[in-house]
JSON list of C-alpha atoms and ligand atoms in Angstrom, two decimals:
[
{"chain": "A", "resi": 677, "resn": "MET", "atom": "CA", "xyz": [51.72, 33.67, -18.05]},
{"chain": "A", "resi": 678, "resn": "PHE", "atom": "CA", "xyz": [55.36, 32.57, -18.14]},
{"chain": "A", "resi": 679, "resn": "ARG", "atom": "CA", "xyz": [54.53, 28.95, -18.81]},
{"chain": "A", "resi": 680, "resn": "ARG", "atom": "CA", "xyz": [56.74, 28.73, -21.89]},
{"chain": "A", "resi": 681, "resn": "ALA", "atom": "CA", "xyz": [59.75, 30.43, -20.31]},
{"chain": "A", "resi": 682, "resn": "ARG", "atom": "CA", "xyz": [61.10, 27.29, -18.70]},
{"chain": "A", "resi": 683, "resn": "ARG", "atom": "CA", "xyz": [61.73, 25.67, -22.03]},
{"chain": "A", "resi": 684, "resn": "PHE", "atom": "CA", "xyz": [64.26, 28.38, -22.88]},
{"chain": "A", "resi": 685, "resn": "LEU", "atom": "CA", "xyz": [65.79, 28.60, -19.40]},
{"chain": "A", "resi": 686, "resn": "ARG", "atom": "CA", "xyz": [66.63, 24.91, -19.58]},
{"chain": "A", "resi": 687, "resn": "GLY", "atom": "CA", "xyz": [68.83, 25.69, -22.53]},
{"chain": "A", "resi": 688, "resn": "THR", "atom": "CA", "xyz": [66.69, 24.30, -25.31]},
{"chain": "A", "resi": 689, "resn": "PRO", "atom": "CA", "xyz": [67.95, 25.90, -28.51]},
{"chain": "A", "resi": 690, "resn": "PRO", "atom": "CA", "xyz": [65.49, 28.27, -30.19]},
{"chain": "A", "resi": 691, "resn": "PRO", "atom": "CA", "xyz": [63.45, 26.71, -32.98]},
{"chain": "A", "resi": 692, "resn": "PRO", "atom": "CA", "xyz": [65.04, 26.97, -36.42]},
{"chain": "A", "resi": 693, "resn": "VAL", "atom": "CA", "xyz": [63.66, 29.74, -38.62]},
{"chain": "A", "resi": 694, "resn": "PRO", "atom": "CA", "xyz": [61.67, 28.14, -41.47]},
{"chain": "A", "resi": 695, "resn": "PRO", "atom": "CA", "xyz": [63.41, 28.77, -44.83]},
{"chain": "A", "resi": 696, "resn": "ALA", "atom": "CA", "xyz": [60.07, 29.96, -46.30]},
{"chain": "A", "resi": 697, "resn": "LEU", "atom": "CA", "xyz": [59.88, 32.67, -43.63]},
{"chain": "A", "resi": 698, "resn": "GLN", "atom": "CA", "xyz": [63.40, 33.84, -44.49]},
{"chain": "A", "resi": 699, "resn": "ARG", "atom": "CA", "xyz": [62.42, 33.81, -48.15]},
{"chain": "A", "resi": 700, "resn": "ALA", "atom": "CA", "xyz": [59.28, 35.86, -47.47]},
{"chain": "A", "resi": 701, "resn": "ARG", "atom": "CA", "xyz": [61.37, 38.48, -45.64]},
{"chain": "A", "resi": 702, "resn": "ARG", "atom": "CA", "xyz": [63.84, 38.67, -48.52]},
{"chain": "A", "resi": 703, "resn": "LEU", "atom": "CA", "xyz": [60.97, 39.11, -51.00]},
{"chain": "A", "resi": 704, "resn": "MET", "atom": "CA", "xyz": [59.62, 42.00, -48.90]},
{"chain": "A", "resi": 705, "resn": "ASP", "atom": "CA", "xyz": [63.05, 43.62, -48.79]},
{"chain": "A", "resi": 706, "resn": "ALA", "atom": "CA", "xyz": [63.35, 43.24, -52.55]},
{"chain": "A", "resi": 707, "resn": "GLY", "atom": "CA", "xyz": [59.92, 44.79, -53.14]},
{"chain": "A", "resi": 708, "resn": "GLU", "atom": "CA", "xyz": [58.49, 41.53, -54.53]},
{"chain": "A", "resi": 709, "resn": "TYR", "atom": "CA", "xyz": [55.25, 42.05, -52.65]},
{"chain": "A", "resi": 710, "resn": "ALA", "atom": "CA", "xyz": [52.94, 39.76, -54.65]},
{"chain": "A", "resi": 711, "resn": "GLU", "atom": "CA", "xyz": [55.30, 36.83, -54.20]},
{"chain": "A", "resi": 712, "resn": "ALA", "atom": "CA", "xyz": [55.83, 37.74, -50.52]},
{"chain": "A", "resi": 713, "resn": "ALA", "atom": "CA", "xyz": [52.06, 37.82, -49.95]},
{"chain": "A", "resi": 714, "resn": "LEU", "atom": "CA", "xyz": [51.73, 34.32, -51.41]},
{"chain": "A", "resi": 715, "resn": "THR", "atom": "CA", "xyz": [54.62, 33.02, -49.32]},
{"chain": "A", "resi": 716, "resn": "PHE", "atom": "CA", "xyz": [53.30, 34.52, -46.07]},
{"chain": "A", "resi": 717, "resn": "HIS", "atom": "CA", "xyz": [49.82, 33.21, -46.83]},
{"chain": "A", "resi": 718, "resn": "ASP", "atom": "CA", "xyz": [51.17, 29.73, -47.41]},
{"chain": "A", "resi": 719, "resn": "LEU", "atom": "CA", "xyz": [53.16, 29.93, -44.16]},
{"chain": "A", "resi": 720, "resn": "ALA", "atom": "CA", "xyz": [50.06, 31.09, -42.29]},
{"chain": "A", "resi": 721, "resn": "GLN", "atom": "CA", "xyz": [47.96, 28.21, -43.56]},
{"chain": "A", "resi": 722, "resn": "LYS", "atom": "CA", "xyz": [50.62, 25.67, -42.63]},
{"chain": "A", "resi": 723, "resn": "ALA", "atom": "CA", "xyz": [51.12, 27.32, -39.22]},
{"chain": "A", "resi": 724, "resn": "GLU", "atom": "CA", "xyz": [47.42, 26.88, -38.40]},
{"chain": "A", "resi": 725, "resn": "GLU", "atom": "CA", "xyz": [48.12, 23.19, -37.81]},
{"chain": "A", "resi": 726, "resn": "ARG", "atom": "CA", "xyz": [51.63, 23.20, -36.37]},
{"chain": "A", "resi": 727, "resn": "PHE", "atom": "CA", "xyz": [52.02, 26.61, -34.68]},
{"chain": "A", "resi": 728, "resn": "PRO", "atom": "CA", "xyz": [48.52, 28.08, -34.38]},
{"chain": "A", "resi": 729, "resn": "GLU", "atom": "CA", "xyz": [49.80, 30.87, -32.11]},
{"chain": "A", "resi": 730, "resn": "ARG", "atom": "CA", "xyz": [51.93, 32.22, -34.98]},
{"chain": "A", "resi": 731, "resn": "ALA", "atom": "CA", "xyz": [49.38, 31.87, -37.79]},
{"chain": "A", "resi": 732, "resn": "PRO", "atom": "CA", "xyz": [47.49, 35.17, -37.19]},
{"chain": "A", "resi": 733, "resn": "PHE", "atom": "CA", "xyz": [50.65, 37.26, -37.51]},
{"chain": "A", "resi": 734, "resn": "LEU", "atom": "CA", "xyz": [51.66, 35.49, -40.70]},
{"chain": "A", "resi": 735, "resn": "TYR", "atom": "CA", "xyz": [48.22, 36.34, -42.12]},
{"chain": "A", "resi": 736, "resn": "PHE", "atom": "CA", "xyz": [48.80, 39.97, -41.12]},
{"chain": "A", "resi": 737, "resn": "GLU", "atom": "CA", "xyz": [52.14, 39.99, -42.94]},
{"chain": "A", "resi": 738, "resn": "ALA", "atom": "CA", "xyz": [50.42, 38.47, -45.99]},
{"chain": "A", "resi": 739, "resn": "GLY", "atom": "CA", "xyz": [47.82, 41.24, -45.79]},
{"chain": "A", "resi": 740, "resn": "HIS", "atom": "CA", "xyz": [50.47, 43.93, -45.44]},
{"chain": "A", "resi": 741, "resn": "ALA", "atom": "CA", "xyz": [52.31, 42.56, -48.50]},
{"chain": "A", "resi": 742, "resn": "ALA", "atom": "CA", "xyz": [49.02, 42.42, -50.44]},
{"chain": "A", "resi": 743, "resn": "ILE", "atom": "CA", "xyz": [48.37, 46.11, -49.68]},
{"chain": "A", "resi": 744, "resn": "LEU", "atom": "CA", "xyz": [51.85, 46.98, -50.94]},
{"chain": "A", "resi": 745, "resn": "CYS", "atom": "CA", "xyz": [51.23, 45.21, -54.25]},
{"chain": "A", "resi": 746, "resn": "GLY", "atom": "CA", "xyz": [47.82, 46.87, -54.61]},
{"chain": "A", "resi": 747, "resn": "ASP", "atom": "CA", "xyz": [45.64, 43.79, -54.08]},
{"chain": "A", "resi": 748, "resn": "HIS", "atom": "CA", "xyz": [43.33, 45.34, -51.51]},
{"chain": "A", "resi": 749, "resn": "LYS", "atom": "CA", "xyz": [40.69, 42.63, -51.71]},
{"chain": "A", "resi": 750, "resn": "LYS", "atom": "CA", "xyz": [43.20, 39.95, -50.86]},
{"chain": "A", "resi": 751, "resn": "ALA", "atom": "CA", "xyz": [44.66, 42.12, -48.12]},
{"chain": "A", "resi": 752, "resn": "VAL", "atom": "CA", "xyz": [41.30, 42.40, -46.38]},
{"chain": "A", "resi": 753, "resn": "ALA", "atom": "CA", "xyz": [40.77, 38.63, -46.72]},
{"chain": "A", "resi": 754, "resn": "HIS", "atom": "CA", "xyz": [44.16, 37.96, -45.06]},
{"chain": "A", "resi": 755, "resn": "PHE", "atom": "CA", "xyz": [43.50, 40.46, -42.26]},
{"chain": "A", "resi": 756, "resn": "ARG", "atom": "CA", "xyz": [40.09, 38.87, -41.67]},
{"chain": "A", "resi": 757, "resn": "SER", "atom": "CA", "xyz": [41.65, 35.40, -41.41]},
{"chain": "A", "resi": 758, "resn": "GLY", "atom": "CA", "xyz": [44.27, 36.59, -38.93]},
{"chain": "A", "resi": 759, "resn": "LEU", "atom": "CA", "xyz": [41.93, 38.61, -36.73]},
{"chain": "A", "resi": 760, "resn": "THR", "atom": "CA", "xyz": [39.23, 35.92, -36.63]},
{"chain": "A", "resi": 761, "resn": "LEU", "atom": "CA", "xyz": [41.84, 33.35, -35.68]},
{"chain": "A", "resi": 762, "resn": "LEU", "atom": "CA", "xyz": [43.30, 35.58, -32.94]},
{"chain": "A", "resi": 763, "resn": "ALA", "atom": "CA", "xyz": [39.81, 36.13, -31.51]},
{"chain": "A", "resi": 764, "resn": "SER", "atom": "CA", "xyz": [39.08, 32.40, -31.60]},
{"chain": "A", "resi": 765, "resn": "GLN", "atom": "CA", "xyz": [42.25, 31.94, -29.54]},
{"chain": "A", "resi": 766, "resn": "GLN", "atom": "CA", "xyz": [40.80, 34.41, -27.01]},
{"chain": "A", "resi": 767, "resn": "ARG", "atom": "CA", "xyz": [43.76, 36.76, -27.43]},
{"chain": "A", "resi": 768, "resn": "PHE", "atom": "CA", "xyz": [41.57, 39.83, -27.32]},
{"chain": "A", "resi": 769, "resn": "HIS", "atom": "CA", "xyz": [44.26, 42.26, -26.23]},
{"chain": "A", "resi": 770, "resn": "ARG", "atom": "CA", "xyz": [46.19, 41.37, -29.36]},
{"chain": "A", "resi": 771, "resn": "VAL", "atom": "CA", "xyz": [43.08, 41.61, -31.54]},
{"chain": "A", "resi": 772, "resn": "GLN", "atom": "CA", "xyz": [42.72, 45.19, -30.31]},
{"chain": "A", "resi": 773, "resn": "LYS", "atom": "CA", "xyz": [46.38, 46.12, -30.83]},
{"chain": "A", "resi": 774, "resn": "ALA", "atom": "CA", "xyz": [46.82, 44.46, -34.20]},
{"chain": "A", "resi": 775, "resn": "GLY", "atom": "CA", "xyz": [43.39, 45.60, -35.33]},
{"chain": "A", "resi": 776, "resn": "ALA", "atom": "CA", "xyz": [44.16, 49.23, -34.52]},
{"chain": "A", "resi": 777, "resn": "ARG", "atom": "CA", "xyz": [47.46, 49.02, -36.40]},
{"chain": "A", "resi": 778, "resn": "ILE", "atom": "CA", "xyz": [45.82, 47.40, -39.44]},
{"chain": "A", "resi": 779, "resn": "THR", "atom": "CA", "xyz": [42.95, 49.90, -39.67]},
{"chain": "A", "resi": 780, "resn": "ALA", "atom": "CA", "xyz": [45.42, 52.78, -39.29]},
{"chain": "A", "resi": 781, "resn": "GLU", "atom": "CA", "xyz": [47.48, 51.42, -42.16]},
{"chain": "A", "resi": 782, "resn": "LEU", "atom": "CA", "xyz": [44.37, 51.03, -44.36]},
{"chain": "A", "resi": 783, "resn": "ARG", "atom": "CA", "xyz": [43.18, 54.57, -43.60]},
{"chain": "A", "resi": 784, "resn": "GLU", "atom": "CA", "xyz": [46.64, 56.01, -44.23]},
{"chain": "A", "resi": 785, "resn": "ARG", "atom": "CA", "xyz": [46.44, 54.55, -47.71]},
{"chain": "A", "resi": 786, "resn": "GLY", "atom": "CA", "xyz": [42.97, 55.93, -48.32]},
{"chain": "A", "resi": 787, "resn": "LEU", "atom": "CA", "xyz": [41.29, 52.52, -48.03]},
{"chain": "A", "resi": 788, "resn": "GLN", "atom": "CA", "xyz": [38.36, 53.74, -45.95]},
{"chain": "A", "resi": 789, "resn": "ALA", "atom": "CA", "xyz": [35.83, 51.04, -46.90]},
{"chain": "A", "resi": 790, "resn": "GLU", "atom": "CA", "xyz": [38.38, 48.33, -46.16]},
{"chain": "A", "resi": 791, "resn": "ALA", "atom": "CA", "xyz": [39.22, 49.94, -42.80]},
{"chain": "A", "resi": 792, "resn": "ASP", "atom": "CA", "xyz": [35.51, 50.12, -41.92]},
{"chain": "A", "resi": 793, "resn": "GLU", "atom": "CA", "xyz": [35.10, 46.46, -42.78]},
{"chain": "A", "resi": 794, "resn": "ILE", "atom": "CA", "xyz": [37.99, 45.48, -40.50]},
{"chain": "A", "resi": 795, "resn": "GLU", "atom": "CA", "xyz": [36.69, 47.68, -37.69]},
{"chain": "A", "resi": 796, "resn": "THR", "atom": "CA", "xyz": [33.29, 46.02, -37.84]},
{"chain": "A", "resi": 797, "resn": "LEU", "atom": "CA", "xyz": [34.93, 42.61, -37.79]},
{"chain": "A", "resi": 798, "resn": "ILE", "atom": "CA", "xyz": [36.95, 43.55, -34.70]},
{"chain": "A", "resi": 799, "resn": "LYS", "atom": "CA", "xyz": [33.89, 44.88, -32.91]},
{"chain": "A", "resi": 800, "resn": "ASN", "atom": "CA", "xyz": [31.97, 41.69, -33.66]},
{"chain": "A", "resi": 801, "resn": "ASN", "atom": "CA", "xyz": [34.80, 39.50, -32.39]},
{"chain": "A", "resi": 802, "resn": "LEU", "atom": "CA", "xyz": [35.59, 41.21, -29.11]},
{"chain": "A", "resi": 803, "resn": "PRO", "atom": "CA", "xyz": [33.71, 40.46, -25.91]},
{"chain": "A", "resi": 804, "resn": "THR", "atom": "CA", "xyz": [31.48, 43.40, -24.93]},
{"chain": "A", "resi": 805, "resn": "GLN", "atom": "CA", "xyz": [33.45, 44.01, -21.74]},
{"chain": "A", "resi": 806, "resn": "LEU", "atom": "CA", "xyz": [37.20, 43.74, -21.78]},
{"chain": "A", "resi": 807, "resn": "THR", "atom": "CA", "xyz": [38.95, 43.93, -18.43]},
{"chain": "A", "resi": 808, "resn": "ALA", "atom": "CA", "xyz": [41.17, 46.93, -17.78]},
{"chain": "A", "resi": 809, "resn": "GLU", "atom": "CA", "xyz": [44.11, 44.57, -17.43]},
{"chain": "A", "resi": 810, "resn": "SER", "atom": "CA", "xyz": [43.71, 43.22, -20.93]},
{"chain": "A", "resi": 811, "resn": "SER", "atom": "CA", "xyz": [43.87, 46.68, -22.48]},
{"chain": "A", "resi": 812, "resn": "SER", "atom": "CA", "xyz": [46.76, 48.22, -20.52]},
{"chain": "A", "resi": 813, "resn": "PRO", "atom": "CA", "xyz": [50.06, 46.41, -21.00]},
{"chain": "A", "resi": 814, "resn": "GLN", "atom": "CA", "xyz": [52.72, 46.59, -18.28]},
{"chain": "A", "resi": 815, "resn": "LYS", "atom": "CA", "xyz": [55.92, 48.49, -18.79]},
{"chain": "A", "resi": 816, "resn": "ARG", "atom": "CA", "xyz": [58.72, 46.08, -19.61]},
{"chain": "A", "resi": 817, "resn": "ALA", "atom": "CA", "xyz": [62.35, 45.89, -20.64]},
{"chain": "A", "resi": 818, "resn": "ILE", "atom": "CA", "xyz": [63.45, 47.45, -23.93]},
{"chain": "A", "resi": 819, "resn": "LEU", "atom": "CA", "xyz": [63.60, 44.89, -26.72]},
{"chain": "A", "resi": 820, "resn": "PRO", "atom": "CA", "xyz": [65.59, 45.01, -29.96]},
{"chain": "A", "resi": 821, "resn": "THR", "atom": "CA", "xyz": [63.54, 46.42, -32.83]},
{"chain": "A", "resi": 822, "resn": "HIS", "atom": "CA", "xyz": [63.89, 43.24, -34.88]},
{"chain": "A", "resi": 823, "resn": "CYS", "atom": "CA", "xyz": [63.98, 39.52, -34.10]},
{"chain": "A", "resi": 824, "resn": "PRO", "atom": "CA", "xyz": [67.63, 38.39, -34.17]},
{"chain": "A", "resi": 825, "resn": "SER", "atom": "CA", "xyz": [66.61, 35.04, -35.68]},
{"chain": "A", "resi": 826, "resn": "CYS", "atom": "CA", "xyz": [64.20, 35.89, -38.50]},
{"chain": "A", "resi": 827, "resn": "GLY", "atom": "CA", "xyz": [64.48, 39.67, -38.82]},
{"chain": "A", "resi": 828, "resn": "ALA", "atom": "CA", "xyz": [60.78, 40.39, -38.21]},
{"chain": "A", "resi": 829, "resn": "ALA", "atom": "CA", "xyz": [59.84, 43.70, -36.60]},
{"chain": "A", "resi": 830, "resn": "VAL", "atom": "CA", "xyz": [59.32, 43.40, -32.83]},
{"chain": "A", "resi": 831, "resn": "ARG", "atom": "CA", "xyz": [56.48, 45.53, -31.43]},
{"chain": "A", "resi": 832, "resn": "PRO", "atom": "CA", "xyz": [57.06, 45.73, -27.67]},
{"chain": "A", "resi": 833, "resn": "ASP", "atom": "CA", "xyz": [53.45, 46.59, -26.89]},
{"chain": "A", "resi": 834, "resn": "GLU", "atom": "CA", "xyz": [52.14, 43.64, -28.89]},
{"chain": "A", "resi": 835, "resn": "VAL", "atom": "CA", "xyz": [54.50, 40.72, -28.18]},
{"chain": "A", "resi": 836, "resn": "GLU", "atom": "CA", "xyz": [53.97, 37.78, -25.82]},
{"chain": "A", "resi": 837, "resn": "TRP", "atom": "CA", "xyz": [56.39, 37.98, -22.89]},
{"chain": "A", "resi": 838, "resn": "LEU", "atom": "CA", "xyz": [58.12, 34.86, -21.60]},
{"chain": "A", "resi": 839, "resn": "ASP", "atom": "CA", "xyz": [59.56, 36.66, -18.56]},
{"chain": "A", "resi": 840, "resn": "GLU", "atom": "CA", "xyz": [60.45, 40.22, -17.55]},
{"chain": "A", "resi": 841, "resn": "VAL", "atom": "CA", "xyz": [63.21, 40.61, -20.15]},
{"chain": "A", "resi": 842, "resn": "THR", "atom": "CA", "xyz": [62.32, 38.06, -22.83]},
{"chain": "A", "resi": 843, "resn": "ALA", "atom": "CA", "xyz": [59.55, 38.07, -25.41]},
{"chain": "A", "resi": 844, "resn": "GLU", "atom": "CA", "xyz": [58.72, 35.49, -28.03]},
{"chain": "A", "resi": 845, "resn": "CYS", "atom": "CA", "xyz": [58.92, 36.33, -31.73]},
{"chain": "A", "resi": 846, "resn": "ASP", "atom": "CA", "xyz": [55.42, 36.12, -33.22]},
{"chain": "A", "resi": 847, "resn": "TYR", "atom": "CA", "xyz": [56.74, 34.81, -36.51]},
{"chain": "A", "resi": 848, "resn": "CYS", "atom": "CA", "xyz": [59.44, 32.24, -35.73]},
{"chain": "A", "resi": 849, "resn": "GLY", "atom": "CA", "xyz": [58.94, 31.55, -32.02]},
{"chain": "A", "resi": 850, "resn": "SER", "atom": "CA", "xyz": [62.50, 32.50, -31.05]},
{"chain": "A", "resi": 851, "resn": "PRO", "atom": "CA", "xyz": [63.08, 34.22, -27.73]},
{"chain": "A", "resi": 852, "resn": "VAL", "atom": "CA", "xyz": [63.85, 37.92, -28.18]},
{"chain": "A", "resi": 853, "resn": "ARG", "atom": "CA", "xyz": [65.86, 39.25, -25.23]},
{"chain": "A", "resi": 854, "resn": "ALA", "atom": "CA", "xyz": [66.25, 42.79, -24.01]},
{"chain": "A", "resi": 855, "resn": "GLU", "atom": "CA", "xyz": [69.76, 44.09, -24.48]},
{"chain": "A", "resi": 856, "resn": "ALA", "atom": "CA", "xyz": [71.44, 44.50, -21.10]},
{"chain": "B", "resi": 381, "resn": "ZN", "atom": "ZN1", "xyz": [61.62, 35.76, -35.38]}
]
């Protein structure tokens, strides 16, 4: 599972943060949610070719931004894209985690029909029997709450770990290290 760790241990510098990703974060901070949703969606579509492992999370950010600007239909479409892609990558543990977070957010905002739709999608995309291992993450080192490179929130129970103390940012691919 640590196959990508070696790249960083050899001293390869972390990948540069795409300017569009920085822009999308700034738009979110400024409350420009419609523009942020467009930017994240564009990033997600481009990532599908170059960094397919990051694309689902960019779709989720686009969906989150769409909720905040009140475009619920678009939000569901973005969440669907991200979850379907994650499932097609066989990352079922992350489908479960991200799916639970997304449906909770929709229900919190009173979007029950939208939450039901996402729940059905998740159910249809998960294998009928998930192994116990895939649903119970190990306890790991404590990570910073945000990626030091791009500023994205880091969710310790959802990230991909490179080794015992290093995770990879879902959005920019930078290593995120536990503070010693
Ligand atoms: Zn990052």
